């Protein structure tokens, strides 16, 4: 599988173009981001530059940690399995860091939440993040209803740098895919190398100039 090196400048430009082209500030209007570590951290920070402030404050970025890719790469190397079919002992997504719903500062009820990651590959990590977040939101909503309070609508969206056009292992809810899914680039199933993984950033940047996708 060929490698595609992506530079910081390319990422900065594609994020700006996507915010404008997909009318992120006018339509979805995110007011909080949830970045999936570690690939979603830098894209979320760049994305915040192009999002409108809320009440004269920058959009908040919350961090979550999910473990799949590191274990999955080890698993793939051991099994040499290129099939798209799930295998019984394939690594599961697990939480390594999650949101603290006991803090009022991180309350997500009534917010437009934008989950940010670097790539939509098999979609397992993104689907897990959406599913677990929805569970927590329902628990928080139930507490409000028990108090006789009205629960404002909460919306979840997804933002990725790249969506690989391949069969996905899991799916996202229709309400996300129909208007709340934002991918900067649609691309074939190729090996992406991001600048935050580079050992030699100058060499990486030079290789990124070969991009034709």
PDB file of C-alpha atoms in Angstrom:
ATOM      1  CA  UNK A   1       0.000   0.000   0.000  1.00  0.00           C
ATOM      2  CA  UNK A   2       1.434   3.378  -1.016  1.00  0.00           C
ATOM      3  CA  UNK A   3       2.052   6.068   1.581  1.00  0.00           C
ATOM      4  CA  UNK A   4       0.672   9.599   1.427  1.00  0.00           C
ATOM      5  CA  UNK A   5       2.490  12.183   3.507  1.00  0.00           C
ATOM      6  CA  UNK A   6       0.340  15.115   4.609  1.00  0.00           C
ATOM      7  CA  UNK A   7       1.934  18.386   5.750  1.00  0.00           C
ATOM      8  CA  UNK A   8       0.810  20.855   8.404  1.00  0.00           C
ATOM      9  CA  UNK A   9       0.215  23.464   5.696  1.00  0.00           C
ATOM     10  CA  UNK A  10      -1.999  21.079   3.727  1.00  0.00           C
ATOM     11  CA  UNK A  11      -3.995  20.213   6.838  1.00  0.00           C
ATOM     12  CA  UNK A  12      -4.405  23.885   7.756  1.00  0.00           C
ATOM     13  CA  UNK A  13      -5.671  24.699   4.254  1.00  0.00           C
ATOM     14  CA  UNK A  14      -8.031  21.737   3.966  1.00  0.00           C
ATOM     15  CA  UNK A  15      -9.635  22.510   7.325  1.00  0.00           C
ATOM     16  CA  UNK A  16     -10.230  26.143   6.371  1.00  0.00           C
ATOM     17  CA  UNK A  17     -11.665  25.115   3.008  1.00  0.00           C
ATOM     18  CA  UNK A  18     -13.977  22.551   4.597  1.00  0.00           C
ATOM     19  CA  UNK A  19     -15.344  24.965   7.206  1.00  0.00           C
ATOM     20  CA  UNK A  20     -16.218  27.376   4.396  1.00  0.00           C
ATOM     21  CA  UNK A  21     -17.461  24.838   1.848  1.00  0.00           C
ATOM     22  CA  UNK A  22     -19.647  22.914   4.315  1.00  0.00           C
ATOM     23  CA  UNK A  23     -20.921  26.072   6.075  1.00  0.00           C
ATOM     24  CA  UNK A  24     -19.917  24.721   9.477  1.00  0.00           C
ATOM     25  CA  UNK A  25     -20.375  28.078  11.200  1.00  0.00           C
ATOM     26  CA  UNK A  26     -23.775  28.731   9.659  1.00  0.00           C
ATOM     27  CA  UNK A  27     -25.427  25.320   9.699  1.00  0.00           C
ATOM     28  CA  UNK A  28     -24.140  23.009  12.442  1.00  0.00           C
ATOM     29  CA  UNK A  29     -22.630  25.828  14.530  1.00  0.00           C
ATOM     30  CA  UNK A  30     -20.513  23.711  16.911  1.00  0.00           C
ATOM     31  CA  UNK A  31     -20.036  25.165  20.369  1.00  0.00           C
ATOM     32  CA  UNK A  32     -17.823  22.432  21.812  1.00  0.00           C
ATOM     33  CA  UNK A  33     -15.338  19.953  20.320  1.00  0.00           C
ATOM     34  CA  UNK A  34     -14.458  16.499  21.584  1.00  0.00           C
ATOM     35  CA  UNK A  35     -11.047  15.518  20.203  1.00  0.00           C
ATOM     36  CA  UNK A  36     -10.109  11.856  20.022  1.00  0.00           C
ATOM     37  CA  UNK A  37      -6.509  11.410  21.122  1.00  0.00           C
ATOM     38  CA  UNK A  38      -3.987  11.527  19.881  1.00  0.00           C
ATOM     39  CA  UNK A  39      -4.803  12.086  16.177  1.00  0.00           C
ATOM     40  CA  UNK A  40      -7.678  14.489  16.782  1.00  0.00           C
ATOM     41  CA  UNK A  41      -5.859  16.937  19.040  1.00  0.00           C
ATOM     42  CA  UNK A  42      -3.983  19.048  16.489  1.00  0.00           C
ATOM     43  CA  UNK A  43      -6.807  19.070  13.901  1.00  0.00           C
ATOM     44  CA  UNK A  44      -9.213  20.258  16.626  1.00  0.00           C
ATOM     45  CA  UNK A  45      -6.899  23.109  17.587  1.00  0.00           C
ATOM     46  CA  UNK A  46      -6.493  24.211  13.972  1.00  0.00           C
ATOM     47  CA  UNK A  47     -10.231  23.867  13.405  1.00  0.00           C
ATOM     48  CA  UNK A  48     -10.972  26.152  16.349  1.00  0.00           C
ATOM     49  CA  UNK A  49      -9.172  28.971  14.529  1.00  0.00           C
ATOM     50  CA  UNK A  50     -11.885  28.942  11.865  1.00  0.00           C
ATOM     51  CA  UNK A  51     -14.918  28.446  14.088  1.00  0.00           C
ATOM     52  CA  UNK A  52     -16.923  31.420  15.297  1.00  0.00           C
ATOM     53  CA  UNK A  53     -16.520  32.299  18.952  1.00  0.00           C
ATOM     54  CA  UNK A  54     -19.448  31.809  21.316  1.00  0.00           C
ATOM     55  CA  UNK A  55     -20.080  34.698  23.715  1.00  0.00           C
ATOM     56  CA  UNK A  56     -16.665  36.101  22.758  1.00  0.00           C
ATOM     57  CA  UNK A  57     -14.977  32.871  23.869  1.00  0.00           C
ATOM     58  CA  UNK A  58     -13.106  30.314  21.795  1.00  0.00           C
ATOM     59  CA  UNK A  59     -14.833  26.983  21.239  1.00  0.00           C
ATOM     60  CA  UNK A  60     -13.935  24.620  24.086  1.00  0.00           C
ATOM     61  CA  UNK A  61     -11.923  21.489  23.246  1.00  0.00           C
ATOM     62  CA  UNK A  62     -12.446  18.425  25.417  1.00  0.00           C
ATOM     63  CA  UNK A  63     -10.211  15.380  25.072  1.00  0.00           C
ATOM     64  CA  UNK A  64     -11.025  11.690  25.111  1.00  0.00           C
ATOM     65  CA  UNK A  65      -8.711   8.720  24.709  1.00  0.00           C
ATOM     66  CA  UNK A  66      -9.689   5.543  22.872  1.00  0.00           C
ATOM     67  CA  UNK A  67      -7.384   2.601  22.344  1.00  0.00           C
ATOM     68  CA  UNK A  68      -7.706   0.728  19.077  1.00  0.00           C
ATOM     69  CA  UNK A  69      -5.168   1.696  16.460  1.00  0.00           C
ATOM     70  CA  UNK A  70      -2.008   0.758  18.364  1.00  0.00           C
ATOM     71  CA  UNK A  71      -3.379  -2.652  19.328  1.00  0.00           C
ATOM     72  CA  UNK A  72      -4.974  -3.134  15.918  1.00  0.00           C
ATOM     73  CA  UNK A  73      -1.711  -2.559  14.065  1.00  0.00           C
ATOM     74  CA  UNK A  74       0.028  -5.160  16.242  1.00  0.00           C
ATOM     75  CA  UNK A  75      -2.876  -7.554  15.716  1.00  0.00           C
ATOM     76  CA  UNK A  76      -2.843  -7.086  11.926  1.00  0.00           C
ATOM     77  CA  UNK A  77       0.898  -7.680  11.743  1.00  0.00           C
ATOM     78  CA  UNK A  78       0.481 -10.923  13.648  1.00  0.00           C
ATOM     79  CA  UNK A  79      -2.507 -12.195  11.665  1.00  0.00           C
ATOM     80  CA  UNK A  80      -1.736 -10.871   8.172  1.00  0.00           C
ATOM     81  CA  UNK A  81      -5.483 -10.578   7.655  1.00  0.00           C
ATOM     82  CA  UNK A  82      -6.597  -8.222   4.868  1.00  0.00           C
ATOM     83  CA  UNK A  83     -10.276  -9.160   4.947  1.00  0.00           C
ATOM     84  CA  UNK A  84     -12.919  -6.626   5.878  1.00  0.00           C
ATOM     85  CA  UNK A  85     -14.865  -9.231   7.859  1.00  0.00           C
ATOM     86  CA  UNK A  86     -14.686  -8.841  11.667  1.00  0.00           C
ATOM     87  CA  UNK A  87     -12.742 -11.546  13.477  1.00  0.00           C
ATOM     88  CA  UNK A  88     -13.732 -12.842  16.913  1.00  0.00           C
ATOM     89  CA  UNK A  89     -10.474 -11.994  18.682  1.00  0.00           C
ATOM     90  CA  UNK A  90      -9.934  -8.649  16.965  1.00  0.00           C
ATOM     91  CA  UNK A  91      -9.042  -5.849  19.439  1.00  0.00           C
ATOM     92  CA  UNK A  92     -11.981  -3.919  20.863  1.00  0.00           C
ATOM     93  CA  UNK A  93     -12.177  -0.171  21.337  1.00  0.00           C
ATOM     94  CA  UNK A  94     -11.700   0.785  24.978  1.00  0.00           C
ATOM     95  CA  UNK A  95     -11.722   4.076  26.866  1.00  0.00           C
ATOM     96  CA  UNK A  96      -8.383   5.296  28.184  1.00  0.00           C
ATOM     97  CA  UNK A  97      -9.629   8.819  28.949  1.00  0.00           C
ATOM     98  CA  UNK A  98     -13.192  10.119  29.066  1.00  0.00           C
ATOM     99  CA  UNK A  99     -15.235  13.186  29.920  1.00  0.00           C
ATOM    100  CA  UNK A 100     -16.019  14.151  33.511  1.00  0.00           C
ATOM    101  CA  UNK A 101     -19.763  14.702  33.613  1.00  0.00           C
ATOM    102  CA  UNK A 102     -19.603  15.668  37.282  1.00  0.00           C
ATOM    103  CA  UNK A 103     -18.107  19.010  36.279  1.00  0.00           C
ATOM    104  CA  UNK A 104     -20.586  21.670  35.156  1.00  0.00           C
ATOM    105  CA  UNK A 105     -17.879  23.102  32.893  1.00  0.00           C
ATOM    106  CA  UNK A 106     -18.001  20.012  30.688  1.00  0.00           C
ATOM    107  CA  UNK A 107     -21.781  19.607  30.532  1.00  0.00           C
ATOM    108  CA  UNK A 108     -22.742  18.715  26.989  1.00  0.00           C
ATOM    109  CA  UNK A 109     -26.526  18.833  27.334  1.00  0.00           C
ATOM    110  CA  UNK A 110     -28.036  21.248  24.836  1.00  0.00           C
ATOM    111  CA  UNK A 111     -24.772  21.678  22.964  1.00  0.00           C
ATOM    112  CA  UNK A 112     -23.732  21.156  19.347  1.00  0.00           C
ATOM    113  CA  UNK A 113     -20.895  18.688  19.876  1.00  0.00           C
ATOM    114  CA  UNK A 114     -18.311  18.111  17.163  1.00  0.00           C
ATOM    115  CA  UNK A 115     -16.210  14.957  17.516  1.00  0.00           C
ATOM    116  CA  UNK A 116     -12.820  15.422  15.815  1.00  0.00           C
ATOM    117  CA  UNK A 117     -10.362  12.796  14.603  1.00  0.00           C
ATOM    118  CA  UNK A 118      -7.700  12.549  11.921  1.00  0.00           C
ATOM    119  CA  UNK A 119      -9.134   9.764   9.759  1.00  0.00           C
ATOM    120  CA  UNK A 120     -12.310   7.749   9.259  1.00  0.00           C
ATOM    121  CA  UNK A 121     -10.811   4.371   8.427  1.00  0.00           C
ATOM    122  CA  UNK A 122     -12.839   1.361   9.583  1.00  0.00           C
ATOM    123  CA  UNK A 123     -15.169   3.738  11.477  1.00  0.00           C
ATOM    124  CA  UNK A 124     -14.955   1.607  14.625  1.00  0.00           C
ATOM    125  CA  UNK A 125     -13.395   4.328  16.782  1.00  0.00           C
ATOM    126  CA  UNK A 126     -15.797   7.046  15.646  1.00  0.00           C
ATOM    127  CA  UNK A 127     -18.848   4.805  16.045  1.00  0.00           C
ATOM    128  CA  UNK A 128     -17.732   3.841  19.535  1.00  0.00           C
ATOM    129  CA  UNK A 129     -17.179   7.480  20.529  1.00  0.00           C
ATOM    130  CA  UNK A 130     -20.622   8.503  19.272  1.00  0.00           C
ATOM    131  CA  UNK A 131     -22.330   5.540  20.916  1.00  0.00           C
ATOM    132  CA  UNK A 132     -20.689   6.020  24.321  1.00  0.00           C
ATOM    133  CA  UNK A 133     -21.235   9.769  24.252  1.00  0.00           C
ATOM    134  CA  UNK A 134     -24.912   9.242  23.439  1.00  0.00           C
ATOM    135  CA  UNK A 135     -25.223   6.880  26.428  1.00  0.00           C
ATOM    136  CA  UNK A 136     -23.750   9.495  28.775  1.00  0.00           C
ATOM    137  CA  UNK A 137     -25.974  12.213  27.335  1.00  0.00           C
ATOM    138  CA  UNK A 138     -29.045  10.060  27.935  1.00  0.00           C
ATOM    139  CA  UNK A 139     -28.027   9.523  31.573  1.00  0.00           C
ATOM    140  CA  UNK A 140     -27.609  13.266  32.074  1.00  0.00           C
ATOM    141  CA  UNK A 141     -30.911  13.958  30.337  1.00  0.00           C
ATOM    142  CA  UNK A 142     -32.677  11.428  32.584  1.00  0.00           C
ATOM    143  CA  UNK A 143     -31.415  13.287  35.670  1.00  0.00           C
ATOM    144  CA  UNK A 144     -32.878  16.543  34.365  1.00  0.00           C
ATOM    145  CA  UNK A 145     -36.225  14.911  33.568  1.00  0.00           C
ATOM    146  CA  UNK A 146     -36.354  13.456  37.069  1.00  0.00           C
ATOM    147  CA  UNK A 147     -36.057  17.019  38.373  1.00  0.00           C
ATOM    148  CA  UNK A 148     -38.943  18.088  36.175  1.00  0.00           C
ATOM    149  CA  UNK A 149     -36.658  20.139  33.944  1.00  0.00           C
ATOM    150  CA  UNK A 150     -36.917  20.493  30.190  1.00  0.00           C
ATOM    151  CA  UNK A 151     -34.042  18.823  28.313  1.00  0.00           C
ATOM    152  CA  UNK A 152     -32.726  20.951  25.438  1.00  0.00           C
ATOM    153  CA  UNK A 153     -31.763  19.242  22.186  1.00  0.00           C
ATOM    154  CA  UNK A 154     -28.174  18.031  21.936  1.00  0.00           C
ATOM    155  CA  UNK A 155     -26.618  17.435  18.517  1.00  0.00           C
ATOM    156  CA  UNK A 156     -23.538  15.377  17.661  1.00  0.00           C
ATOM    157  CA  UNK A 157     -21.432  15.865  14.536  1.00  0.00           C
ATOM    158  CA  UNK A 158     -18.193  14.354  13.252  1.00  0.00           C
ATOM    159  CA  UNK A 159     -15.212  16.091  11.635  1.00  0.00           C
ATOM    160  CA  UNK A 160     -12.272  14.217  10.088  1.00  0.00           C
ATOM    161  CA  UNK A 161      -9.388  15.171   7.854  1.00  0.00           C
ATOM    162  CA  UNK A 162      -9.739  12.100   5.660  1.00  0.00           C
ATOM    163  CA  UNK A 163     -12.491   9.609   4.954  1.00  0.00           C
ATOM    164  CA  UNK A 164     -11.237   6.413   3.336  1.00  0.00           C
ATOM    165  CA  UNK A 165     -13.660   5.165   0.708  1.00  0.00           C
ATOM    166  CA  UNK A 166     -13.855   1.553   1.820  1.00  0.00           C
ATOM    167  CA  UNK A 167     -16.259  -0.839   3.465  1.00  0.00           C
ATOM    168  CA  UNK A 168     -16.710   0.250   7.083  1.00  0.00           C
ATOM    169  CA  UNK A 169     -16.815  -2.126  10.032  1.00  0.00           C
ATOM    170  CA  UNK A 170     -19.447   0.032  11.757  1.00  0.00           C
ATOM    171  CA  UNK A 171     -21.861   2.796  10.815  1.00  0.00           C
ATOM    172  CA  UNK A 172     -22.739   6.202  12.229  1.00  0.00           C
ATOM    173  CA  UNK A 173     -26.342   7.263  12.933  1.00  0.00           C
ATOM    174  CA  UNK A 174     -28.283   8.670   9.981  1.00  0.00           C
ATOM    175  CA  UNK A 175     -28.703  12.026  11.692  1.00  0.00           C
ATOM    176  CA  UNK A 176     -24.923  12.415  11.669  1.00  0.00           C
ATOM    177  CA  UNK A 177     -24.327  11.167   8.123  1.00  0.00           C
ATOM    178  CA  UNK A 178     -27.130  13.365   6.773  1.00  0.00           C
ATOM    179  CA  UNK A 179     -25.736  16.826   7.444  1.00  0.00           C
ATOM    180  CA  UNK A 180     -23.437  16.508  10.463  1.00  0.00           C
ATOM    181  CA  UNK A 181     -20.555  14.549   8.936  1.00  0.00           C
ATOM    182  CA  UNK A 182     -17.663  16.673   7.727  1.00  0.00           C
ATOM    183  CA  UNK A 183     -14.676  15.136   5.928  1.00  0.00           C
ATOM    184  CA  UNK A 184     -12.033  17.369   4.412  1.00  0.00           C
ATOM    185  CA  UNK A 185     -10.932  14.774   1.860  1.00  0.00           C
ATOM    186  CA  UNK A 186     -12.517  11.648   0.419  1.00  0.00           C
ATOM    187  CA  UNK A 187      -9.802   9.227  -0.647  1.00  0.00           C
ATOM    188  CA  UNK A 188      -8.983   5.597  -1.550  1.00  0.00           C
ATOM    189  CA  UNK A 189      -7.743   3.199   1.115  1.00  0.00           C
ATOM    190  CA  UNK A 190      -4.123   4.367   1.283  1.00  0.00           C
ATOM    191  CA  UNK A 191      -1.611   4.679   4.096  1.00  0.00           C
ATOM    192  CA  UNK A 192      -1.681   8.194   5.524  1.00  0.00           C
ATOM    193  CA  UNK A 193       1.333   9.651   7.315  1.00  0.00           C
ATOM    194  CA  UNK A 194       0.534  12.752   9.367  1.00  0.00           C
ATOM    195  CA  UNK A 195       3.134  15.362  10.361  1.00  0.00           C
ATOM    196  CA  UNK A 196       2.688  14.757  14.099  1.00  0.00           C
ATOM    197  CA  UNK A 197       4.042  11.242  13.488  1.00  0.00           C
ATOM    198  CA  UNK A 198       7.130  12.423  11.593  1.00  0.00           C
ATOM    199  CA  UNK A 199      10.631  11.956  12.962  1.00  0.00           C
ATOM    200  CA  UNK A 200      12.115  14.314  10.354  1.00  0.00           C
ATOM    201  CA  UNK A 201       9.587  17.072   9.673  1.00  0.00           C
ATOM    202  CA  UNK A 202      11.605  18.617   6.830  1.00  0.00           C
ATOM    203  CA  UNK A 203      11.789  15.312   4.957  1.00  0.00           C
ATOM    204  CA  UNK A 204       8.115  14.677   5.671  1.00  0.00           C
ATOM    205  CA  UNK A 205       7.127  18.074   4.280  1.00  0.00           C
ATOM    206  CA  UNK A 206       9.113  17.432   1.101  1.00  0.00           C
ATOM    207  CA  UNK A 207       7.391  14.099   0.586  1.00  0.00           C
ATOM    208  CA  UNK A 208       4.011  15.759   1.085  1.00  0.00           C
ATOM    209  CA  UNK A 209       4.601  17.773  -2.097  1.00  0.00           C
ATOM    210  CA  UNK A 210       4.195  14.538  -4.072  1.00  0.00           C
ATOM    211  CA  UNK A 211       0.501  14.323  -3.128  1.00  0.00           C
ATOM    212  CA  UNK A 212      -1.808  13.941  -6.099  1.00  0.00           C
ATOM    213  CA  UNK A 213      -5.007  12.895  -4.300  1.00  0.00           C
TER     214      UNK A 213
END
